[in-house]
Short mmCIF file of C-alpha atoms in Angstrom, two decimals:
data_model
loop_
_atom_site.label_atom_id
_atom_site.label_comp_id
_atom_site.label_asym_id
_atom_site.label_seq_id
_atom_site.Cartn_x
_atom_site.Cartn_y
_atom_site.Cartn_z
CA MET A 8 -25.70 8.76 11.14
CA LEU A 9 -24.86 9.10 7.35
CA LEU A 10 -21.85 12.13 7.03
CA LYS A 11 -20.24 13.16 3.78
CA LEU A 12 -17.09 13.33 3.97
CA THR A 13 -14.27 15.69 2.39
CA ASN A 14 -10.38 15.53 3.02
CA GLN A 15 -7.64 17.09 1.38
CA ALA A 16 -5.02 15.62 -0.91
CA GLN A 17 -1.24 14.71 1.20
CA ASP A 18 1.59 16.26 -1.35
CA TYR A 19 3.95 13.64 -0.89
CA ALA A 20 7.39 13.81 -3.59
CA TRP A 21 6.43 10.52 -5.31
CA GLY A 22 2.67 11.70 -6.23
CA SER A 23 1.20 12.82 -9.00
CA LYS A 24 0.00 16.27 -10.13
CA THR A 25 -2.71 14.53 -13.08
CA LEU A 26 -4.18 11.23 -11.95
CA ILE A 27 -6.44 12.00 -9.02
CA SER A 28 -7.64 15.30 -10.64
CA ASP A 29 -8.09 13.77 -14.50
CA TYR A 30 -9.89 10.78 -12.87
CA PHE A 31 -12.21 12.49 -9.90
CA GLY A 32 -12.28 16.04 -11.73
CA LEU A 33 -11.11 17.46 -8.60
CA PRO A 34 -9.02 20.65 -9.03
CA ALA A 35 -5.57 20.28 -9.45
CA THR A 36 -3.24 22.02 -6.67
CA GLY A 37 0.08 22.49 -8.84
CA LYS A 38 1.26 20.06 -6.32
CA GLU A 39 1.70 16.75 -6.15
CA MET A 40 -1.52 15.22 -5.01
CA ALA A 41 -0.31 11.69 -3.71
CA GLU A 42 -2.64 10.46 -1.04
CA ILE A 43 -6.53 11.39 0.11
CA TRP A 44 -7.55 9.86 3.78
CA PHE A 45 -10.99 8.87 4.86
CA GLY A 46 -10.98 7.48 8.32
CA THR A 47 -10.16 9.11 11.40
CA HIS A 48 -5.94 8.87 11.68
CA HIS A 49 -5.18 12.19 13.03
CA MET A 50 -2.43 12.00 10.74
CA SER A 51 -4.37 13.73 7.88
CA PRO A 52 -8.00 14.16 9.59
CA THR A 53 -11.38 14.01 7.33
CA LYS A 54 -14.21 16.26 7.65
CA ILE A 55 -17.91 16.37 7.25
CA VAL A 56 -18.71 17.99 4.24
CA GLY A 57 -19.88 21.25 5.55
CA SER A 58 -18.64 21.49 8.73
CA ASP A 59 -15.64 22.98 10.93
CA GLN A 60 -15.98 19.28 12.81
CA THR A 61 -13.66 15.69 11.72
CA LEU A 62 -14.98 12.34 11.58
CA ALA A 63 -12.96 11.91 14.66
CA GLN A 64 -14.59 14.53 16.39
CA VAL A 65 -18.04 13.44 15.30
CA THR A 66 -17.68 9.90 16.05
CA GLY A 67 -15.66 10.03 19.16
CA GLU A 68 -13.58 6.73 18.48
CA PRO A 69 -10.76 5.45 15.84
CA LEU A 70 -11.55 3.66 13.61
CA PRO A 71 -9.74 0.62 12.87
CA TYR A 72 -9.28 0.97 9.43
CA LEU A 73 -8.53 4.08 6.68
CA LEU A 74 -9.27 4.19 3.19
CA LYS A 75 -6.82 6.05 0.73
CA ILE A 76 -6.80 6.62 -2.56
CA LEU A 77 -3.31 7.02 -3.90
CA ALA A 78 -1.59 8.71 -6.88
CA ALA A 79 1.80 7.66 -7.37
CA ASP A 80 4.16 8.65 -10.57
CA ALA A 81 7.34 7.84 -8.68
CA PRO A 82 8.28 4.47 -6.88
CA LEU A 83 7.83 4.80 -3.13
CA SER A 84 10.35 3.38 -0.91
CA ILE A 85 10.74 -0.41 -0.33
CA GLN A 86 9.16 -1.08 3.10
CA ALA A 87 7.78 -4.05 4.92
CA HIS A 88 5.12 -3.36 8.25
CA PRO A 89 5.00 -5.49 11.41
CA ASN A 90 2.40 -8.18 12.86
CA GLN A 91 0.75 -6.83 15.64
CA GLU A 92 2.84 -8.47 18.71
CA GLN A 93 5.72 -6.43 16.95
CA ALA A 94 4.09 -3.33 16.37
CA ILE A 95 3.67 -3.74 20.52
CA MET A 96 7.00 -4.40 21.28
CA GLY A 97 8.54 -1.90 18.88
CA PHE A 98 6.23 1.06 20.12
CA ALA A 99 6.75 0.22 23.69
CA GLU A 100 10.63 0.23 23.30
CA GLU A 101 10.74 3.30 21.51
CA ASN A 102 8.26 5.21 24.03
CA SER A 103 10.83 3.79 26.52
CA LEU A 104 13.90 5.02 24.90
CA GLY A 105 11.90 8.58 24.70
CA ILE A 106 12.34 8.80 21.12
CA PRO A 107 9.59 11.38 20.28
CA LEU A 108 6.34 10.44 18.39
CA ASP A 109 7.38 12.98 15.49
CA SER A 110 11.10 11.87 15.37
CA PRO A 111 12.68 10.71 11.57
CA ALA A 112 14.08 7.94 13.48
CA ARG A 113 10.71 6.82 15.23
CA ASN A 114 9.85 2.92 13.86
CA TYR A 115 6.43 2.28 15.38
CA LYS A 116 4.40 5.65 15.89
CA ASP A 117 1.71 3.22 16.91
CA ALA A 118 1.03 -0.31 19.05
CA LEU A 119 -1.11 -1.56 15.57
CA ALA A 120 -0.18 -4.21 12.81
CA LYS A 121 -0.49 -2.44 9.75
CA PRO A 122 -1.94 -5.38 6.62
CA GLU A 123 -3.21 -3.19 3.16
CA MET A 124 -4.84 -3.72 -0.13
CA LEU A 125 -4.29 -2.15 -3.02
CA VAL A 126 -7.55 -2.31 -5.91
CA ALA A 127 -6.42 -0.17 -9.49
CA LEU A 128 -8.54 2.42 -10.23
CA SER A 129 -6.14 3.35 -13.56
CA GLU A 130 -5.99 0.61 -16.27
CA SER A 131 -2.70 -0.69 -14.60
CA PHE A 132 -1.35 -0.38 -11.77
CA GLU A 133 2.86 -1.14 -11.36
CA VAL A 134 4.08 -2.92 -7.96
CA LEU A 135 6.79 -4.68 -6.35
CA VAL A 136 5.77 -7.27 -4.04
CA GLY A 137 7.03 -10.16 -1.77
CA PHE A 138 10.47 -11.93 -2.84
CA ALA A 139 10.32 -13.64 -5.84
CA ASP A 140 11.67 -17.34 -6.21
CA ARG A 141 15.25 -18.10 -5.93
CA ARG A 142 15.37 -19.13 -8.89
CA VAL A 143 13.74 -16.10 -10.75
CA ILE A 144 16.74 -13.85 -8.87
CA SER A 145 19.78 -15.74 -9.81
CA GLU A 146 18.20 -15.82 -13.15
CA ARG A 147 18.17 -12.15 -13.24
CA PHE A 148 21.66 -12.01 -11.48
CA GLN A 149 23.19 -14.46 -14.46
CA GLU A 150 21.40 -12.07 -16.98
CA LEU A 151 23.95 -9.37 -15.49
CA LEU A 152 26.91 -11.67 -14.97
CA GLU A 153 27.03 -12.23 -18.52
CA VAL A 154 26.85 -8.91 -19.67
CA GLY A 155 30.36 -8.76 -18.88
CA ALA A 156 30.81 -6.99 -15.20
CA SER A 157 33.58 -6.03 -13.51
CA LYS A 158 35.63 -8.43 -11.19
CA GLN A 159 34.18 -6.73 -8.30
CA VAL A 160 30.58 -7.08 -9.20
CA SER A 161 31.44 -9.81 -10.95
CA GLN A 162 32.50 -11.47 -7.63
CA THR A 163 29.40 -9.69 -5.81
CA LEU A 164 26.59 -11.13 -8.15
CA GLU A 165 28.70 -14.71 -8.12
CA THR A 166 28.78 -14.46 -4.12
CA TRP A 167 24.61 -13.75 -4.21
CA LEU A 168 24.59 -16.62 -6.93
CA GLY A 169 26.07 -18.89 -4.77
CA TRP A 170 23.95 -17.47 -1.22
CA LEU A 171 20.56 -18.37 -3.44
CA GLU A 172 21.44 -21.84 -2.98
CA SER A 173 21.15 -22.23 0.93
CA GLU A 174 18.08 -21.78 2.23
CA ASP A 175 18.56 -18.69 4.35
CA GLY A 176 19.58 -16.91 0.78
CA ILE A 177 17.08 -14.67 0.02
CA GLU A 178 18.00 -13.28 3.73
CA LYS A 179 21.51 -13.13 2.85
CA THR A 180 21.30 -11.77 -0.35
CA PHE A 181 18.41 -9.09 0.33
CA LEU A 182 20.50 -7.51 3.42
CA SER A 183 24.11 -7.26 1.30
CA THR A 184 21.91 -5.50 -1.67
CA LEU A 185 20.77 -2.88 0.90
CA GLY A 186 24.58 -2.38 1.56
CA VAL A 187 25.80 -2.09 -1.78
CA THR A 188 28.05 0.85 -2.47
CA GLN A 189 26.72 3.57 -5.68
CA GLU A 190 29.97 2.76 -8.19
CA ILE A 191 28.27 -0.56 -7.75
CA VAL A 192 24.21 -0.02 -8.45
CA ALA A 193 25.70 2.49 -11.53
CA GLU A 194 27.82 -0.77 -12.69
CA ILE A 195 24.78 -2.37 -12.38
CA VAL A 196 22.24 -0.25 -13.53
CA ASP A 197 24.46 -0.13 -16.65
CA LEU A 198 24.49 -3.95 -17.27
CA ALA A 199 20.26 -4.05 -16.77
CA GLU A 200 20.07 -1.61 -19.32
CA GLN A 201 21.54 -4.11 -21.94
CA CYS A 202 19.19 -6.82 -20.47
CA PRO A 203 15.75 -6.46 -22.26
CA ALA A 204 13.74 -8.22 -19.75
CA LEU A 205 15.59 -6.13 -16.55
CA VAL A 206 16.01 -2.45 -18.50
CA ASP A 207 11.97 -0.98 -18.16
CA LEU A 208 12.16 -1.58 -13.58
CA VAL A 209 15.89 -0.81 -13.52
CA SER A 210 15.86 2.47 -15.73
CA PHE A 211 12.33 3.79 -13.68
CA LEU A 212 13.69 3.22 -10.32
CA ASN A 213 16.99 4.82 -11.22
CA ALA A 214 15.56 7.86 -12.56
CA HIS A 215 13.84 8.68 -9.19
CA HIS A 216 16.01 7.44 -7.24
CA ASN A 217 19.79 7.91 -8.46
CA ASN A 218 22.04 5.15 -7.26
CA ASP A 219 20.19 3.58 -4.35
CA PRO A 220 20.59 -0.24 -3.11
CA GLY A 221 17.20 -0.20 -3.49
CA VAL A 222 17.71 -0.77 -7.24
CA VAL A 223 19.53 -3.88 -6.87
CA SER A 224 17.25 -4.99 -4.37
CA ALA A 225 14.75 -4.76 -6.36
CA LEU A 226 15.29 -7.54 -8.84
CA MET A 227 15.03 -9.59 -5.50
CA LEU A 228 11.27 -8.35 -5.69
CA ASN A 229 8.24 -9.58 -7.86
CA HIS A 230 7.24 -6.60 -10.46
CA VAL A 231 3.51 -7.10 -10.93
CA LYS A 232 0.98 -5.13 -13.27
CA LEU A 233 -2.16 -4.81 -11.75
CA ASN A 234 -4.94 -4.66 -14.53
CA LYS A 235 -8.03 -2.14 -13.48
CA GLY A 236 -9.85 -3.61 -10.58
CA GLU A 237 -7.20 -6.14 -10.14
CA ALA A 238 -5.89 -5.70 -6.10
CA VAL A 239 -3.07 -7.65 -4.16
CA PHE A 240 -3.04 -7.69 -0.40
CA VAL A 241 0.10 -7.06 1.70
CA PRO A 242 0.43 -9.09 4.72
CA ALA A 243 2.94 -8.00 7.47
CA GLY A 244 6.56 -8.75 6.65
CA MET A 245 6.08 -8.63 3.53
CA PRO A 246 8.48 -5.94 1.52
CA HIS A 247 6.74 -4.15 -1.36
CA ALA A 248 7.15 -0.79 -3.17
CA TYR A 249 4.23 0.56 -5.50
CA LEU A 250 5.68 2.20 -8.48
CA SER A 251 3.28 3.80 -10.86
CA GLY A 252 -0.38 4.39 -10.95
CA LEU A 253 -4.01 5.28 -9.78
CA GLY A 254 -5.71 2.65 -6.93
CA VAL A 255 -7.82 3.07 -4.14
CA GLU A 256 -5.56 1.64 -0.71
CA VAL A 257 -7.47 0.33 2.27
CA MET A 258 -5.29 -0.97 5.62
CA LEU A 259 -5.65 -0.82 9.57
CA ALA A 260 -5.24 2.41 10.94
CA SER A 261 -1.46 2.24 11.68
CA ASP A 262 1.74 4.48 11.23
CA ASN A 263 4.52 1.84 10.93
CA VAL A 264 6.49 1.26 8.11
CA LEU A 265 10.11 0.01 8.35
CA ARG A 266 11.98 1.25 5.09
CA GLY A 267 14.93 -0.87 3.16
CA GLY A 268 15.37 1.46 0.29
CA LEU A 269 14.44 3.70 -2.27
CA THR A 270 14.17 6.21 -0.23
CA LYS A 271 15.82 9.07 1.78
CA LYS A 272 14.11 8.89 4.79
CA HIS A 273 15.42 6.95 7.91
CA ILE A 274 16.78 3.36 7.23
CA ASP A 275 16.83 0.76 10.12
CA LEU A 276 18.04 -2.18 9.24
CA LYS A 277 18.36 -4.13 12.12
CA GLU A 278 14.54 -3.66 12.88
CA LEU A 279 14.12 -4.21 8.94
CA THR A 280 15.21 -7.53 9.53
CA LYS A 281 13.22 -8.57 12.29
CA VAL A 282 9.76 -7.71 10.25
CA LEU A 283 10.85 -8.89 7.15
CA VAL A 284 9.18 -12.19 6.51
CA PHE A 285 12.49 -13.88 4.33
CA GLU A 286 10.31 -16.34 2.04
CA ALA A 287 9.45 -16.57 -1.95
CA THR A 288 5.61 -15.34 -2.29
CA GLU A 289 3.89 -16.23 -5.54
CA VAL A 290 1.83 -12.84 -6.20
CA SER A 291 -2.21 -13.67 -7.81
CA PRO A 292 -5.43 -10.69 -7.68
CA VAL A 293 -7.02 -10.92 -4.52
CA SER A 294 -10.11 -13.16 -5.44
CA ARG A 295 -13.71 -12.13 -4.65
CA ILE A 296 -16.96 -13.65 -3.29
CA LYS A 297 -20.50 -12.52 -5.45
CA LEU A 298 -22.43 -11.99 -2.17
CA ALA A 299 -25.54 -10.50 -4.40
CA GLU A 300 -26.04 -8.80 -7.82
CA GLY A 301 -23.78 -5.63 -8.07
CA LEU A 302 -21.67 -6.38 -4.23
CA ALA A 303 -18.80 -8.71 -4.01
CA ARG A 304 -16.66 -9.52 -0.70
CA PHE A 305 -12.67 -9.60 -1.18
CA GLN A 306 -11.36 -12.76 0.46
CA ILE A 307 -7.96 -11.07 2.84
CA PRO A 308 -7.40 -12.05 6.06
CA VAL A 309 -8.08 -9.29 8.40
CA THR A 310 -10.89 -9.36 11.46
CA GLU A 311 -11.06 -6.09 12.02
CA PHE A 312 -12.79 -5.07 8.56
CA ASP A 313 -14.62 -6.02 5.42
CA PHE A 314 -13.53 -4.53 2.23
CA TYR A 315 -16.61 -5.02 -1.24
CA ASP A 316 -16.94 -3.92 -4.59
CA VAL A 317 -19.97 -2.60 -5.42
CA LYS A 318 -21.35 -2.17 -8.80
CA LEU A 319 -24.59 -1.13 -9.86
CA GLY A 320 -26.59 -0.05 -12.91
CA GLU A 321 -30.06 1.71 -13.46
CA GLY A 322 -32.95 -0.44 -11.78
CA ASN A 323 -30.36 -2.25 -9.57
CA LEU A 324 -31.16 -1.84 -6.12
CA LEU A 325 -29.14 -3.18 -3.03
CA ALA A 326 -31.38 -3.40 0.28
CA ASP A 327 -31.76 -3.70 3.74
CA LEU A 328 -28.00 -4.83 3.91
CA ASN A 329 -26.62 -5.33 7.56
CA LEU A 330 -24.59 -2.80 9.34
CA PRO A 331 -22.22 -4.93 12.21
CA GLY A 332 -20.11 -1.87 12.34
CA ALA A 333 -19.41 1.77 11.17
CA GLY A 334 -18.42 2.04 7.47
CA ILE A 335 -17.49 4.27 4.86
CA LEU A 336 -18.33 4.05 0.80
CA LEU A 337 -16.32 5.97 -1.40
CA SER A 338 -17.82 6.20 -5.30
CA THR A 339 -15.13 5.54 -7.89
CA ALA A 340 -17.29 6.16 -11.12
CA GLY A 341 -21.24 7.63 -11.94
CA SER A 342 -22.98 8.13 -8.38
CA LEU A 343 -24.44 6.33 -5.80
CA LEU A 344 -26.99 6.41 -3.68
CA VAL A 345 -26.90 5.71 0.01
CA SER A 346 -29.29 5.31 2.80
CA ASN A 347 -30.03 3.91 5.92
CA SER A 348 -32.31 2.42 8.31
CA LEU A 349 -32.43 5.68 10.22
CA GLY A 350 -34.00 7.17 7.09
CA GLU A 351 -30.88 9.36 6.14
CA SER A 352 -29.69 9.47 2.40
CA GLU A 353 -27.03 11.06 0.24
CA THR A 354 -25.99 10.98 -2.87
CA LEU A 355 -22.19 10.35 -3.82
CA LYS A 356 -20.96 11.85 -7.41
CA LEU A 357 -17.70 10.78 -8.82
CA GLY A 358 -15.07 10.95 -5.96
CA GLU A 359 -17.10 11.27 -3.12
CA ALA A 360 -17.23 9.58 -0.10
CA ALA A 361 -19.85 9.16 2.65
CA TYR A 362 -19.47 7.33 6.93
CA ILE A 363 -22.57 5.87 7.40
CA SER A 364 -22.26 5.13 11.49
CA ALA A 365 -23.64 1.54 13.45
CA ASP A 366 -26.36 3.62 14.86
CA ALA A 367 -28.41 2.39 11.71
CA ARG A 368 -29.18 -1.59 11.96
CA LEU A 369 -29.19 -1.66 8.02
CA PHE A 370 -28.03 0.37 4.48
CA SER A 371 -29.40 0.71 1.05
CA LEU A 372 -27.12 1.99 -2.44
CA SER A 373 -28.76 2.35 -5.88
CA GLY A 374 -27.79 4.38 -8.64
CA SER A 375 -25.89 4.17 -11.42
CA GLY A 376 -22.31 3.71 -10.33
CA GLU A 377 -19.30 1.58 -9.03
CA GLY A 378 -17.54 2.15 -5.57
CA TYR A 379 -15.36 0.44 -2.98
CA LEU A 380 -17.32 0.18 0.54
CA VAL A 381 -15.18 -1.14 4.19
CA ILE A 382 -16.91 -1.89 7.38
CA SER A 383 -15.42 -2.59 10.33
CA SER A 384 -16.21 -6.09 11.57
CA LYS A 385 -17.79 -5.09 15.08
CA LYS A 386 -19.46 -2.31 15.68
CA SER A 387 -17.53 1.23 16.32
#
């Protein structure tokens, strides 16, 4: 079974009104076009082109992954996702408490972990991801202190600098930043605007989340700028926030999010503390393994699916590739022809996607274009 897919853009407030429409040539809606989902998740059902049926209705069973186009003009919340054990326990506990699944106070919408990876489609994509080294965090706080802070803010910064010298310093300091007053945030923003290394990030965050404690918390995270084609992987427990840019995101099909800042949505610091891994992280782009000319697999520690980078030119053919499970192919440049061993084929132009069922044992790719392919590691 080979089916062309379609879906509507989600209009989350942080989304861009232009990035998706400009890049993919899709009609602008006049609203924020934040995400377009491809998968079987019930929150935004993917439909079959030319049919009223959803992909979930046709397949009869859920896919383990979710593929998204993501476009951010404003920062998403600072957040983290649970591991599998935490998701199972958290989901069961909130069920036992009778918290409705659609309640704003709900932390766990399902019993699944949510590792994720984002690949930049725009020339750059900015993210906050993972805790920075304690030395780097201390240098940032010290720079603020040297500008000339008030007595109250000086005492706060000095307390954090002292904590950062201890083993649990990242945890104590980060949780403290999330609880600072708007007055302290406002002064730290003023101080940061006098610090060349901090001004751009802090000003950008504060413009969208005025005096939110997360503006200060962000100074404890790695600020990374991905170049086009580079990817970042976010495992369970890692704090992160996408800031700006257009990308393709792939993840396990979960909706479990624990937020900590840069948001007006529900924040549960007690639960967030359980989920976060308070360790410094050195961030580097995800590596790829070249499998054939035009096909590379991203090296990510996820067992439920594999994710591939496809780049084909005229005359280049990827023939009779193994299909261990159901897949989704998204075209991000030019056009791609996908066919399977059942004799079915579809041509995907820029922005189009197709579902490839595991009923076909093999599939082939040709054309002149680029795209991203996700395949279940086991038959779905």
